Each structure stands twice: as structure tokens, then as C-alpha cells.
């Protein structure tokens, strides 16, 4: 084993970052008992990429030139389920591979060979492969250590398994892998998982671990455990379980925490829509608090229960009582803000405006937002000057846009200056899009540029692209996602230099697009843009086109052509933007609420739209892009018809249901434009959703991404 690790470290990893071609042949002879070596031609990375054509449009090539057919064919044959030979022979063939110019391939071969040796019953060689992999690269370190530890535990050697796991104590791991490592290490470490990483998947495993080990020790979960596990359940979206755990925590809380625990329990009941039990929990907990602020906090929580139960009058009274009872400026401003939002939802403009102005006068976090909403309510009541005054106090893009709208008649020069400032902002935000539409301009200075990705010497990108072209797209994308996470101690897949991070991440995005993993490609492109912004790179806006690929373009175009016969408001940009927001073009996406596929449809909605269970026989049917987009486009067309072609109204209904689109919003938008409708939505999640789609639609309209001539399907 020592010889294997030494050869692996010296022969492969130390040379990779310097651009060495291939190494580590001795290792493969030792493990595979063969001296056969496969060779192939020189291979260069050249995956697909967007570029600006002569007309200023962004053209995406759908497939990269293949310069390495022999290498890809060799890997494809080895990875094929129908590959000839027994598992041990296949494992040896993996270890025979040596391809100059792909220094990461020996490690990948170890990763493929280990489970094959295990399937053949050769546990010693499987363990050797995993051990060598663990020493070779941080990207696969956790996977290899976990496999070895699980094997030790399965053999009835828990001490050996724990020793293997303990070897990672001081090794650097990513957040997800660190959490998974903690989850394998008994009760105390399981508690660390739920406290330090409650939102990550291993926290759910740790939750079950803590409960089972606690029962095995004839013990019970304590106050802090119940609170920590409630956080895990809340982040997972399980409101019922969150409420149950916080009920137990409340019963176990020490006297010093009992008031706070009671409020948390009541909040959980409210979020689970159990309003009567929430009110009862508050009635029990509130007497435990002392002081004016405790009383004000109770009044605020009671107001929220009444608000969510749709009893606006008592909610508004309780909010005002909380304001009068509190000495805490932050709590007062929160109560005023929430009271104003409730009054606005009920159409009580004067009361809402008064509360917004009171909240704005307090400054702090909500001050700008409150000033903006006060101006909005002045504006819709016909007081443009007062609106402009309040918008002038709101130091935000929202305030500048609407101040410009209010001043267009009385002070056109000022209005145009404000709008041009917003329109020239790089990127595609809601307000820059609205400003460009108002002015009738397209893009911003320098918009028609595309930054090329890093190519050439990145071992991770070289190997990942080879894997993708060999039909191993999942492994290729998994590799670049791990590499993009970074491991400063990784000597094979070298850490990305700070000055090259954005272009290297775009190289990773290329790999994902080439593999057909559009959602991962978009997320990597967004990370690249963020990295460029962090480094102050003035060229960063050339990364923007990468974020808006023409995903499923042929299918989208077909659906638009069909839907427009019934509803002209649908176009390619709108449908692309909706899919972008819902799933990032991931056909297998599933939300916490069980919405499925490209357009995130519920099974009942799809069946109602397409005519019953025969048209959509099962949930799995919605993972079919053709069926999903047929149902989604038809549903969207129906909503547009219902709301007379008003796009923001249809999008709001798509997100939260038609019943939550209030008639007065539609009436006001007819007087003041579509942008006002977006501002009037009182549900924060829906408001954000609609504004994002409007912004992304502008990106698809302005960039007009298309497939280059002669290409087939989009990336």
C-alpha cells in the first residue's frame, strides 16, 4: 500500500499542475498485473460556446468538434453496461488506461475500478484503489474514504471504519462533504451536523441518527436537540414536523428560555396554518415574558396570526398596539411595515401610506422600502409631485425609476437622465429592463460581447470534457462541480488562481452545457459573474450571455407557435424566461411542493389542463419535456386569456394561483402600465418571481440567443 501511495503522489500529482502529460504507469502495472498501455492522438479541449454574430445576436454552437474519437470510444466501451468480460477484468482494463494530456484520468480510473473489484470479490484491491484515490485528490477524497469506512463497518470492524473516518479530521473538505463526514461519526458529531449545516442533505440523515442513537441509549432528546432538529425540518420545508419538535422543545425549555420557546412554537403553528392552536400557544407563552418589549413582541405575533388567518381588522388593531407598547425601534418599524402591507392588500391606501411614512421616518433597514411604497400610493392616487418627493428619499433603483416616470411631463430632462442611468446599467434587472422599454433602447454599452472560457491546461476541464464526449456526462459534470468548489490542498486538479476564476468557471459551465446539464451550466455561469464582480473585472459583463442559453429551443419554438394561435402574448422570450425561472431548463426538477419538470407543474394542474389522467397518467409523465411544455404553455395561455393578455398578472397567477390576483391591481395597471402591477403584488415571493421573469424575458429578447446554423438541439 505504501508503494502505491508513494507512486501515486510522485508519479501523477506533482507533475499535473506543471502540465505533465501522463504518469503513474507503475501503479497500473502493480494493480492490474499487466504492462499493456493504451495510447491515442493529441487531444485538445474545444467545447461549445456562445458568440456574437455579425447581426449582434448571440449564437450558440450545439456541439464541439471532436478531436479525440479514439479516446472517447475507448472510454465509452469500458463504461458500457454491455462491456465484455467479468468485473475484475473490466477493473484491470480501466487501470490500463494512459492517455497523454489527460493527467486526471488515472484517478478517474481508480474511481471506476474500485467498485468493479468489489463486485468481483477482490476487496483488497478495491480498498487499495479507494486508499490511493483518497490520497490523490481532494475532489474524490470523501467518496473514497466513505466507501472504505462503509466496507469496514459491513465487515464488522467498526473501529477500523472509525479510524478511516478519523483520518479526515484535519483534511480540508467542502461544506457538503464535511457535513456528510460528520453524519457518519456517531451522536456528538451528528449534533454538529444539524447545528452547523442544517440546510444540507446530510442533516436529514443526522436527524435520524440522533434519534435512533438516543433511543438506543435509553435516553431522550433534550431541549437544544429538539430546537436544532426543528431547524432541519424547517429548512426542509416540513412545517408539521417543525411544529411538533418545537412543541417538545417548549415543554423541555428551562425557565430562562420558556418565553422565547413559546413564541417559536406559536410561530411554527402559524406557518403550518394552524391558527387556533397558534393563538392558544401565544396565550400560554405571553404571560411568561416581562417588560414592554416582551408584551410588544406578543402583540406582533398575535397580529401575524390574525393576518394569516385573513382577519384584517383585528390584525391591524394588534399591529398598532404593538407599536404603542414597544420601545424597540426595530420592532416598531417592523410592526408599521407589516401593518402597512396588510392595509395595502385590503385597499386601504390612506392608512397604508400613513404607516409607510411613519416607518420611513425611522430610517434603518426598512426606511428606503417604506419611502418607496409611500410614493407608490401617492402616485396611484394622482399626486405625482408628492410621489416624486418620496421616491427621491428612496435611494434605490425602484425609487429612481418611478421618480423618472412621475417627472416625465413636468421635468422631462431629469426624467430622461434617471432612465438613461438605469438603462445603461449592465445586466438584466427588472428596473434596467423597464427603463430600456420606456426609452425604447436595447442593451447597454458593450452589451454585445462574450468572454471566452479558459482552455488548455486545466486538468479538471480536460478530463471532464473527455468524459462528456465519451458519454459519461454525469461524471464529467460532477467533476467540474467539485473542482469549481475548490480545494486549496488539491495538487492534481489545481486550485483556480484568483485572477482566472471567472474564465475557469465559464470553462466548467461549458462542460455542463456540452453534457446537456443546462441548469448546472447556468449556475456555474452565475458563479463566474459573481467571481468577476468580486475581483473588479471590468470585462465581467461579457459573461452575461452565458447565463441565458437557448435551452430546449426547438421545443420552446414549437410550443410558442401552437400557443400563439390562441394567445398572441406568448413569445419565445417569455416562455424561455418562465422555464429559466422555474427549473433552469432541468427536465427532472422537483420542488418542495412537488411541482415537476421544466415548467414546474403540479399533477392535478397538468391533468386539468390536458384533459385528465389519460393524458397525464402519472407524476413521472411530467418529466417528459414535450408533455410538460405542452401542459405548461397551454396553462399559461389560459391565464393570459383570463387576464386579457396582461403578462404580469398571468405570471402571478402561475406562481400563486389565479385567486390571489386582485382585480384592483389589473385596473390600476391598465392606467399606469404593466410595471405598476408588479409593484402592487403584496406577496413578496410572488412579486420577486414576476419581476425576475420580466427581467429574464428582457435578456432573451435583447440577446436573442439562437442555435448556430447547422446545429441541432440546444446545449
XYZ file of C-alpha atoms in Angstrom:
715
model
C 0.000 0.000 0.000
C 2.819 2.410 0.860
C 4.389 1.858 -2.545
C 1.053 2.539 -4.260
C 0.523 5.789 -2.410
C 4.093 6.943 -2.982
C 3.928 6.232 -6.694
C 0.544 7.839 -6.949
C 1.697 11.002 -5.231
C 5.028 11.325 -7.008
C 4.180 9.947 -10.407
C 0.874 11.601 -11.075
C 0.001 14.505 -8.874
C 3.175 16.545 -8.575
C 3.515 16.759 -12.353
C -0.059 17.533 -13.240
C -0.087 21.204 -12.283
C 3.081 21.771 -14.282
C 1.358 20.392 -17.343
C 2.988 16.942 -17.447
C 1.436 14.629 -19.984
C 0.908 11.214 -18.389
C 2.339 9.310 -15.461
C 1.628 6.636 -12.919
C 2.088 3.603 -15.223
C 3.851 1.672 -12.450
C 0.754 1.922 -10.290
C -1.406 0.416 -13.010
C 1.040 -2.461 -13.504
C 1.008 -3.150 -9.774
C -2.772 -3.219 -9.503
C -3.683 -4.651 -12.900
C -0.844 -7.186 -13.323
C -0.296 -6.030 -16.879
C 2.100 -3.788 -18.761
C -0.257 -3.019 -21.633
C -0.690 0.704 -22.229
C -3.286 2.349 -24.452
C -2.238 5.469 -26.340
C -4.094 7.946 -28.545
C -3.554 11.114 -30.539
C -3.084 14.571 -29.145
C -6.374 15.870 -27.840
C -7.428 19.494 -27.340
C -10.273 20.986 -25.330
C -12.677 22.787 -27.646
C -16.246 22.599 -26.297
C -19.269 24.624 -27.453
C -19.590 28.315 -26.607
C -21.830 31.303 -27.345
C -20.526 34.042 -29.610
C -21.898 37.268 -31.056
C -22.569 37.095 -34.793
C -22.474 39.922 -37.335
C -26.051 40.922 -36.531
C -25.274 41.344 -32.833
C -27.183 38.234 -31.815
C -25.776 35.524 -29.598
C -25.310 32.269 -31.492
C -24.714 29.071 -29.544
C -22.937 26.135 -31.131
C -24.628 22.936 -30.022
C -21.743 20.509 -30.335
C -17.983 20.783 -30.141
C -15.601 19.442 -32.788
C -14.387 16.002 -31.790
C -10.591 15.782 -31.838
C -10.301 12.638 -29.748
C -12.604 9.989 -31.175
C -10.291 7.098 -30.258
C -10.030 8.131 -26.624
C -13.746 8.738 -26.283
C -14.502 5.406 -27.940
C -12.172 3.559 -25.557
C -13.838 5.075 -22.500
C -17.304 4.514 -23.915
C -16.597 0.821 -24.430
C -15.282 0.395 -20.901
C -18.217 2.221 -19.332
C -20.888 0.463 -21.396
C -23.231 -1.795 -19.393
C -22.716 -4.388 -22.137
C -18.913 -4.238 -21.854
C -17.485 -7.764 -22.260
C -15.729 -9.648 -19.506
C -16.104 -10.117 -15.787
C -15.859 -7.309 -13.232
C -12.235 -7.986 -12.322
C -11.182 -7.908 -15.970
C -13.029 -4.651 -16.541
C -11.364 -3.161 -13.478
C -7.935 -4.113 -14.828
C -8.775 -2.606 -18.189
C -9.676 0.670 -16.501
C -6.295 0.667 -14.784
C -4.511 0.043 -18.088
C -5.578 3.411 -19.448
C -2.879 6.005 -20.009
C -3.732 8.972 -22.183
C -1.085 11.679 -22.511
C -2.544 15.118 -21.962
C -5.242 13.880 -19.569
C -3.416 13.746 -16.201
C -6.614 13.286 -14.213
C -7.597 10.077 -15.988
C -5.638 7.698 -13.684
C -7.624 8.968 -10.711
C -10.898 8.559 -12.557
C -9.835 5.027 -13.487
C -9.283 4.267 -9.796
C -12.772 5.540 -9.065
C -14.278 3.245 -11.708
C -12.114 0.223 -10.882
C -12.749 0.109 -7.122
C -16.446 -0.911 -7.244
C -15.662 -3.390 -10.039
C -13.026 -5.107 -7.904
C -15.520 -5.155 -5.051
C -18.185 -6.733 -7.276
C -15.643 -9.408 -8.212
C -14.985 -10.144 -4.536
C -11.477 -8.676 -4.561
C -11.908 -6.454 -1.512
C -8.171 -5.939 -1.056
C -7.701 -4.352 -4.470
C -10.920 -2.367 -4.091
C -9.619 -0.994 -0.804
C -6.253 -0.218 -2.416
C -7.944 1.740 -5.177
C -10.014 3.732 -2.711
C -6.995 4.414 -0.496
C -4.966 5.674 -3.455
C -7.873 7.815 -4.598
C -8.178 9.366 -1.127
C -4.538 10.410 -1.200
C -4.691 11.683 -4.747
C -7.242 14.454 -4.984
C -9.485 16.333 -2.614
C -12.279 16.194 -5.188
C -12.859 12.467 -4.630
C -11.364 12.152 -1.167
C -14.639 11.944 0.716
C -16.167 9.466 -1.741
C -13.220 7.103 -1.337
C -12.994 7.435 2.451
C -16.732 6.867 2.829
C -16.549 3.712 0.698
C -13.670 2.299 2.755
C -15.390 3.125 6.050
C -18.649 1.538 4.907
C -16.770 -1.600 3.871
C -15.091 -1.796 7.273
C -18.403 -1.392 9.074
C -20.015 -4.036 6.834
C -17.193 -6.452 7.730
C -17.937 -5.960 11.418
C -14.878 -3.785 12.043
C -16.382 -0.504 13.331
C -13.103 0.542 14.958
C -11.360 0.287 11.594
C -14.161 2.303 9.986
C -13.895 4.985 12.637
C -10.117 5.081 12.199
C -10.542 5.654 8.463
C -13.042 8.432 9.113
C -10.841 9.982 11.775
C -8.117 10.375 9.167
C -10.140 13.235 7.690
C -10.159 15.176 10.968
C -7.664 17.728 9.730
C -8.200 17.363 5.993
C -9.918 20.053 4.016
C -13.386 19.176 2.716
C -16.204 21.111 1.116
C -19.236 22.043 3.216
C -21.407 19.225 1.851
C -18.724 16.574 2.302
C -17.744 17.860 5.737
C -21.377 17.556 6.805
C -21.601 14.023 5.371
C -18.389 13.088 7.217
C -19.796 14.392 10.484
C -23.027 12.457 9.899
C -21.122 9.165 9.870
C -19.476 9.818 13.212
C -21.945 8.940 15.940
C -24.125 11.053 18.158
C -21.985 14.025 19.142
C -20.766 14.602 15.615
C -24.313 14.137 14.333
C -25.316 17.022 16.536
C -22.616 19.119 14.896
C -24.191 18.416 11.503
C -27.619 19.750 12.410
C -26.119 22.787 14.119
C -23.555 23.763 11.509
C -25.214 22.624 8.275
C -28.975 22.242 8.827
C -29.813 23.071 5.212
C -27.575 20.411 3.642
C -28.841 16.888 2.783
C -26.698 15.044 5.376
C -28.589 16.880 8.124
C -31.644 14.704 7.464
C -29.512 11.578 7.919
C -28.044 13.033 11.092
C -31.539 13.754 12.389
C -32.493 10.081 12.133
C -29.112 9.103 13.588
C -29.545 11.291 16.650
C -32.997 9.912 17.338
C -32.025 6.259 16.905
C -28.856 6.528 18.992
C -30.674 8.422 21.715
C -33.318 5.689 21.937
C -30.614 3.001 21.933
C -29.052 4.678 24.959
C -32.446 4.723 26.722
C -32.218 8.489 26.699
C -34.488 11.261 25.432
C -33.819 14.230 23.211
C -33.302 17.409 25.174
C -34.365 20.997 24.642
C -31.421 22.007 22.439
C -31.649 18.824 20.346
C -35.329 19.439 19.654
C -34.629 23.045 18.628
C -31.756 22.043 16.348
C -33.782 19.283 14.691
C -36.688 21.694 14.254
C -34.335 23.944 12.268
C -33.502 20.999 9.986
C -37.204 20.259 9.456
C -37.964 23.930 8.781
C -35.232 24.222 6.165
C -36.532 21.039 4.559
C -39.990 22.607 4.341
C -41.668 20.143 6.727
C -43.812 22.544 8.741
C -45.798 19.859 10.552
C -42.675 18.196 11.918
C -41.182 21.590 12.800
C -44.227 22.414 14.921
C -44.138 19.030 16.683
C -40.470 19.399 17.581
C -40.900 22.945 18.841
C -43.827 21.797 20.958
C -41.475 19.297 22.627
C -38.775 21.949 22.949
C -41.271 24.286 24.610
C -42.171 21.607 27.150
C -38.477 20.999 27.928
C -37.326 24.628 27.897
C -35.608 25.996 31.001
C -37.353 28.868 32.732
C -34.975 31.420 31.204
C -35.913 30.328 27.647
C -39.535 29.386 28.118
C -40.995 32.648 26.804
C -38.855 32.598 23.662
C -39.549 28.886 23.107
C -43.278 29.534 23.358
C -43.125 32.259 20.706
C -41.149 29.970 18.381
C -43.713 27.206 18.852
C -46.581 29.581 18.116
C -44.804 30.832 15.000
C -44.364 27.256 13.753
C -48.071 26.567 14.256
C -48.936 29.733 12.329
C -46.686 28.764 9.431
C -48.365 25.338 9.433
C -51.701 27.225 9.098
C -52.937 26.069 12.497
C -54.217 29.437 13.593
C -56.351 28.488 16.603
C -53.562 26.393 18.204
C -51.107 29.225 17.432
C -53.318 31.725 19.263
C -53.632 29.311 22.191
C -49.850 28.835 22.335
C -49.366 32.604 22.439
C -51.949 32.935 25.196
C -49.952 30.431 27.248
C -46.493 31.841 26.489
C -47.051 35.590 26.631
C -47.588 35.837 30.417
C -44.078 34.386 30.813
C -42.468 37.454 29.245
C -41.543 40.545 31.206
C -41.196 44.162 30.137
C -42.686 46.376 27.462
C -40.801 44.820 24.579
C -41.901 41.293 25.510
C -45.508 42.480 25.518
C -44.978 44.209 22.167
C -43.467 41.050 20.691
C -46.525 39.080 21.789
C -48.840 41.636 20.224
C -46.860 41.462 16.988
C -47.100 37.654 16.901
C -50.830 37.797 17.607
C -51.252 40.288 14.754
C -49.465 37.901 12.392
C -51.809 35.062 13.356
C -54.841 37.245 12.601
C -53.265 38.449 9.349
C -52.513 34.944 8.071
C -55.985 33.772 9.104
C -57.371 36.584 6.890
C -58.926 38.585 9.705
C -57.587 42.030 8.740
C -59.412 44.254 11.234
C -58.117 42.603 14.427
C -54.698 42.252 12.773
C -54.480 45.998 12.103
C -55.532 46.818 15.679
C -52.943 44.468 17.177
C -50.172 45.910 14.982
C -50.959 49.406 16.259
C -50.991 48.165 19.856
C -47.549 46.620 19.292
C -46.248 49.963 18.003
C -47.544 51.783 21.068
C -46.268 49.161 23.511
C -42.698 48.875 22.230
C -39.585 50.913 22.931
C -37.544 48.980 20.367
C -37.199 50.989 17.131
C -36.632 47.881 15.007
C -39.777 46.202 16.347
C -41.802 49.400 15.880
C -40.671 49.717 12.268
C -41.423 46.035 11.582
C -44.940 46.407 13.007
C -45.571 49.563 10.966
C -44.283 47.934 7.793
C -46.400 44.796 8.216
C -49.460 46.859 9.146
C -48.999 48.990 6.036
C -48.675 45.914 3.824
C -51.872 44.467 5.288
C -53.747 47.744 4.819
C -52.482 47.992 1.245
C -53.660 44.459 0.495
C -57.102 45.446 1.776
C -57.146 48.533 -0.457
C -56.931 50.994 2.446
C -54.492 53.292 0.666
C -54.609 56.238 3.079
C -53.906 54.110 6.147
C -51.166 52.179 4.368
C -49.495 55.374 3.135
C -49.534 56.860 6.636
C -47.887 53.762 8.117
C -45.262 53.629 5.361
C -44.371 57.259 6.036
C -44.073 56.585 9.765
C -41.823 53.594 9.057
C -39.700 55.607 6.606
C -39.120 58.293 9.230
C -37.379 55.709 11.416
C -34.689 55.077 8.797
C -32.931 51.765 9.402
C -33.357 48.739 7.161
C -36.952 49.271 6.116
C -36.710 53.033 5.654
C -35.915 53.005 1.933
C -38.556 50.374 1.147
C -41.176 52.241 3.168
C -40.396 55.552 1.426
C -40.737 53.839 -1.942
C -44.136 52.334 -1.109
C -45.389 55.642 0.274
C -44.503 57.255 -3.054
C -46.248 54.468 -4.933
C -49.507 55.048 -3.078
C -49.294 58.817 -3.621
C -48.784 58.142 -7.326
C -51.770 55.862 -7.862
C -53.962 58.441 -6.104
C -52.882 61.033 -8.664
C -50.361 63.035 -6.590
C -47.298 62.877 -8.821
C -45.295 65.594 -7.029
C -45.752 64.024 -3.617
C -44.853 60.667 -5.113
C -41.664 62.086 -6.659
C -40.689 63.603 -3.308
C -40.976 60.272 -1.505
C -39.235 58.427 -4.317
C -36.415 60.928 -4.059
C -35.904 59.724 -0.476
C -35.807 56.095 -1.594
C -32.184 55.615 -2.614
C -32.822 52.608 -4.832
C -33.312 51.661 -8.477
C -37.035 51.342 -7.745
C -37.187 54.904 -6.437
C -35.183 56.278 -9.371
C -37.319 54.505 -11.979
C -40.650 55.623 -10.579
C -39.406 59.148 -9.852
C -38.487 59.348 -13.527
C -41.967 58.159 -14.510
C -43.585 60.758 -12.240
C -41.400 63.582 -13.666
C -41.669 62.753 -17.371
C -44.203 65.520 -18.035
C -43.094 68.205 -15.602
C -39.295 67.730 -15.773
C -38.517 65.595 -18.833
C -34.766 66.259 -18.775
C -34.446 64.973 -15.207
C -36.669 62.003 -16.015
C -34.646 61.038 -19.093
C -31.392 61.342 -17.166
C -32.665 58.970 -14.488
C -33.972 56.492 -17.057
C -30.768 56.562 -19.102
C -28.766 55.888 -15.961
C -30.852 52.798 -15.251
C -30.895 51.654 -18.879
C -27.104 51.829 -19.125
C -26.594 49.538 -16.129
C -25.019 46.281 -17.327
C -27.068 43.132 -16.921
C -30.774 42.462 -16.793
C -32.565 43.647 -13.679
C -36.264 44.452 -13.517
C -35.663 48.209 -13.380
C -32.995 48.331 -16.084
C -35.359 46.334 -18.311
C -38.265 48.672 -17.514
C -36.102 51.741 -18.213
C -34.956 50.376 -21.588
C -38.520 49.549 -22.553
C -39.661 53.050 -21.547
C -36.895 54.689 -23.602
C -37.183 52.241 -26.479
C -33.499 51.280 -26.336
C -31.747 47.917 -26.382
C -28.966 46.707 -24.126
C -26.196 48.767 -22.601
C -22.824 49.995 -23.889
C -20.687 46.932 -24.549
C -23.595 44.511 -24.226
C -22.752 42.573 -27.393
C -19.612 40.853 -26.121
C -18.936 37.316 -24.957
C -15.937 36.359 -22.828
C -14.321 33.085 -23.858
C -13.630 30.414 -21.236
C -10.309 29.109 -20.028
C -8.985 26.300 -22.218
C -5.862 24.231 -22.427
C -4.004 23.479 -19.211
C -6.785 22.869 -16.680
C -6.603 19.125 -15.875
C -10.138 19.076 -14.493
C -11.613 20.643 -17.636
C -9.563 18.382 -19.892
C -10.727 15.212 -18.143
C -14.319 16.402 -17.735
C -14.662 17.231 -21.423
C -13.277 13.833 -22.389
C -15.800 12.173 -20.075
C -18.668 14.155 -21.572
C -17.679 13.261 -25.126
C -17.354 9.634 -24.051
C -20.982 9.545 -22.954
C -20.090 9.921 -19.264
C -21.728 13.318 -18.869
C -22.843 12.838 -15.266
C -19.286 12.071 -14.183
C -17.888 14.975 -16.191
C -20.303 17.483 -14.686
C -19.801 16.053 -11.194
C -16.058 16.566 -11.642
C -16.283 20.227 -12.673
C -18.790 20.997 -9.912
C -16.390 19.569 -7.332
C -13.429 21.337 -8.902
C -15.302 24.637 -9.019
C -15.869 24.298 -5.269
C -12.103 24.431 -4.823
C -9.706 22.580 -2.544
C -6.571 24.514 -1.723
C -4.655 21.290 -0.972
C -5.521 19.558 -4.219
C -2.322 19.097 -6.225
C -3.789 17.347 -9.248
C -6.845 19.396 -10.097
C -5.040 22.598 -9.256
C -6.884 25.351 -7.359
C -8.128 28.085 -9.658
C -5.895 31.186 -9.443
C -7.944 34.178 -8.211
C -7.343 36.150 -11.393
C -8.594 33.305 -13.580
C -11.562 32.186 -11.517
C -14.269 33.698 -13.718
C -12.976 32.291 -17.018
C -12.230 28.918 -15.405
C -15.764 28.742 -14.041
C -17.067 29.549 -17.511
C -14.966 26.639 -18.758
C -16.767 24.476 -16.203
C -20.094 25.873 -17.415
C -19.127 24.888 -20.964
C -18.656 21.307 -19.854
C -22.090 21.288 -18.234
C -23.755 22.775 -21.323
C -21.996 20.287 -23.570
C -23.270 17.461 -21.358
C -26.813 18.779 -21.651
C -26.880 19.821 -17.975
C -28.210 23.296 -18.642
C -29.201 24.080 -15.050
C -25.702 23.375 -13.761
C -24.219 25.372 -16.626
C -26.347 28.394 -15.753
C -25.406 28.200 -12.073
C -21.709 27.933 -12.902
C -22.027 30.924 -15.241
C -23.701 32.911 -12.455
C -20.837 31.994 -10.129
C -18.388 33.142 -12.789
C -20.126 36.512 -12.999
C -20.019 36.800 -9.204
C -16.316 35.938 -9.148
C -15.588 38.579 -11.789
C -17.548 41.152 -9.796
C -15.609 40.284 -6.625
C -12.318 40.817 -8.446
C -13.458 44.096 -10.024
C -13.039 42.764 -13.569
C -14.435 45.392 -15.957
C -14.943 42.723 -18.631
C -17.311 40.724 -16.447
C -20.437 41.736 -18.336
C -19.209 39.681 -21.259
C -20.106 36.688 -19.097
C -23.807 37.604 -19.024
C -24.777 35.817 -22.284
C -23.623 32.531 -20.769
C -26.427 32.776 -18.187
C -29.193 32.763 -20.819
C -28.738 29.757 -23.127
C -31.380 28.769 -25.704
C -32.421 25.708 -23.718
C -34.791 23.245 -25.404
C -35.065 25.833 -28.166
C -36.800 23.701 -30.804
C -39.411 22.560 -28.300
C -39.965 26.090 -26.984
C -40.403 27.456 -30.504
C -42.911 24.740 -31.353
C -44.941 25.374 -28.202
C -44.967 29.115 -28.876
C -46.167 28.626 -32.452
C -49.019 26.446 -31.194
C -49.965 28.620 -28.209
C -49.916 31.897 -30.138
C -52.848 30.730 -32.209
C -54.907 31.169 -29.041
C -52.869 33.786 -27.175
C -50.632 36.265 -29.062
C -48.937 37.461 -25.849
C -46.813 34.304 -25.682
C -43.434 34.534 -27.375
C -40.153 32.612 -27.234
C -38.593 35.088 -24.800
C -41.489 34.824 -22.337
C -41.679 31.026 -22.387
C -37.884 30.706 -22.150
C -37.816 33.123 -19.213
C -40.570 31.224 -17.415
C -38.750 27.907 -17.814
C -35.466 29.572 -16.815
C -37.023 30.810 -13.574
C -38.937 27.632 -12.791
C -36.298 24.978 -13.456
C -33.258 26.463 -15.221
C -34.187 24.041 -18.037
C -33.836 20.979 -15.791
C -36.411 18.497 -17.088
C -36.147 16.429 -13.886
C -36.603 19.294 -11.427
C -38.872 18.686 -8.429
C -39.802 21.413 -5.930
C -40.577 21.048 -2.233
C -44.259 21.371 -3.082
C -43.909 18.549 -5.647
C -44.103 20.720 -8.754
C -42.358 18.843 -11.544
C -40.363 19.244 -14.723
C -39.352 22.137 -16.925
C -42.363 24.318 -16.114
C -42.827 23.034 -12.538
C -46.378 21.757 -12.842
C -48.482 20.021 -10.233
C -50.013 16.750 -11.408
C -53.567 17.994 -10.805
C -52.933 21.184 -12.810
C -51.467 19.259 -15.735
C -54.374 16.820 -15.792
C -56.941 19.608 -15.653
C -55.167 21.432 -18.471
C -54.708 18.439 -20.782
C -57.931 16.572 -20.073
C -57.465 14.063 -17.294
C -55.432 11.071 -16.171
C -55.331 9.509 -19.620
C -53.328 12.481 -20.938
C -51.058 12.601 -17.869
C -51.056 9.089 -16.382
C -48.529 9.645 -13.581
C -46.234 12.181 -11.936
C -43.314 10.737 -13.865
C -45.032 11.801 -17.100
C -44.260 15.413 -16.203
C -40.530 14.745 -16.512
C -41.079 14.380 -20.260
C -40.146 17.812 -21.701
C -42.642 17.526 -24.557
C -45.625 16.746 -22.329
C -44.555 19.199 -19.640
C -44.196 22.130 -22.016
C -47.450 21.231 -23.780
C -49.332 21.411 -20.478
C -47.376 24.419 -19.220
C -47.725 26.505 -22.380
C -51.436 25.714 -22.587
C -51.932 26.619 -18.919
C -50.041 29.900 -19.374
C -52.085 30.706 -22.484
C -55.273 30.147 -20.493
C -54.098 32.516 -17.772
C -53.183 35.172 -20.323
C -56.629 34.845 -21.877
C -58.227 35.136 -18.441
C -56.315 38.353 -17.703
C -56.672 39.922 -21.166
C -53.050 39.384 -22.141
C -51.614 41.104 -19.048
C -48.327 39.220 -18.677
C -47.501 40.128 -15.038
C -50.988 39.038 -13.945
C -50.663 35.705 -15.742
C -47.234 35.124 -14.191
C -48.514 35.969 -10.706
C -51.380 33.523 -11.196
C -48.971 30.862 -12.489
C -46.936 31.223 -9.303
C -49.546 31.606 -6.580
C -52.908 30.849 -8.179
C -55.462 32.980 -10.066
C -57.481 33.728 -6.923
C -54.606 35.782 -5.481
C -54.582 38.219 -8.411
C -56.731 41.111 -7.198
C -58.991 42.947 -9.681
C -57.828 46.384 -8.491
C -54.239 45.516 -9.485
C -55.433 44.854 -13.027
C -57.491 48.034 -13.108
C -54.558 50.165 -11.939
C -52.117 48.515 -14.347
C -54.392 49.479 -17.243
C -53.987 53.110 -16.176
C -50.309 53.095 -15.239
C -48.715 50.202 -17.132
C -47.519 46.652 -16.526
C -44.645 47.727 -14.276
C -47.077 49.054 -11.691
C -48.828 45.689 -11.475
C -45.523 44.117 -10.404
C -45.162 46.681 -7.614
C -48.696 46.152 -6.324
C -48.239 42.433 -5.609
C -48.263 42.211 -1.816
C -46.875 38.673 -1.588
C -43.062 39.047 -1.524
C -42.303 35.671 -3.091
C -44.716 36.252 -5.977
C -43.517 39.831 -6.505
C -39.922 38.635 -6.733
C -40.922 35.783 -9.059
C -42.770 38.031 -11.519
C -40.033 40.684 -11.563
C -37.347 38.079 -12.213
C -39.209 36.616 -15.169
C -39.811 40.079 -16.649
C -36.072 40.774 -16.310
C -35.036 37.429 -17.815
C -37.529 37.930 -20.652
C -35.710 41.164 -21.497
C -32.430 39.225 -21.620
C -33.861 36.695 -24.053
C -35.336 39.492 -26.162
C -32.179 41.596 -26.297
C -29.570 38.856 -26.569
C -31.869 36.798 -28.822
C -29.771 33.659 -28.257
C -30.147 31.145 -31.042
C -28.526 27.992 -32.292
C -25.821 28.499 -34.891
C -26.730 27.450 -38.413
C -26.467 23.724 -38.932
C -26.688 22.804 -35.267
C -29.348 20.544 -33.917
C -30.521 20.710 -30.371
C -29.501 23.460 -27.967
C -26.921 22.955 -25.261
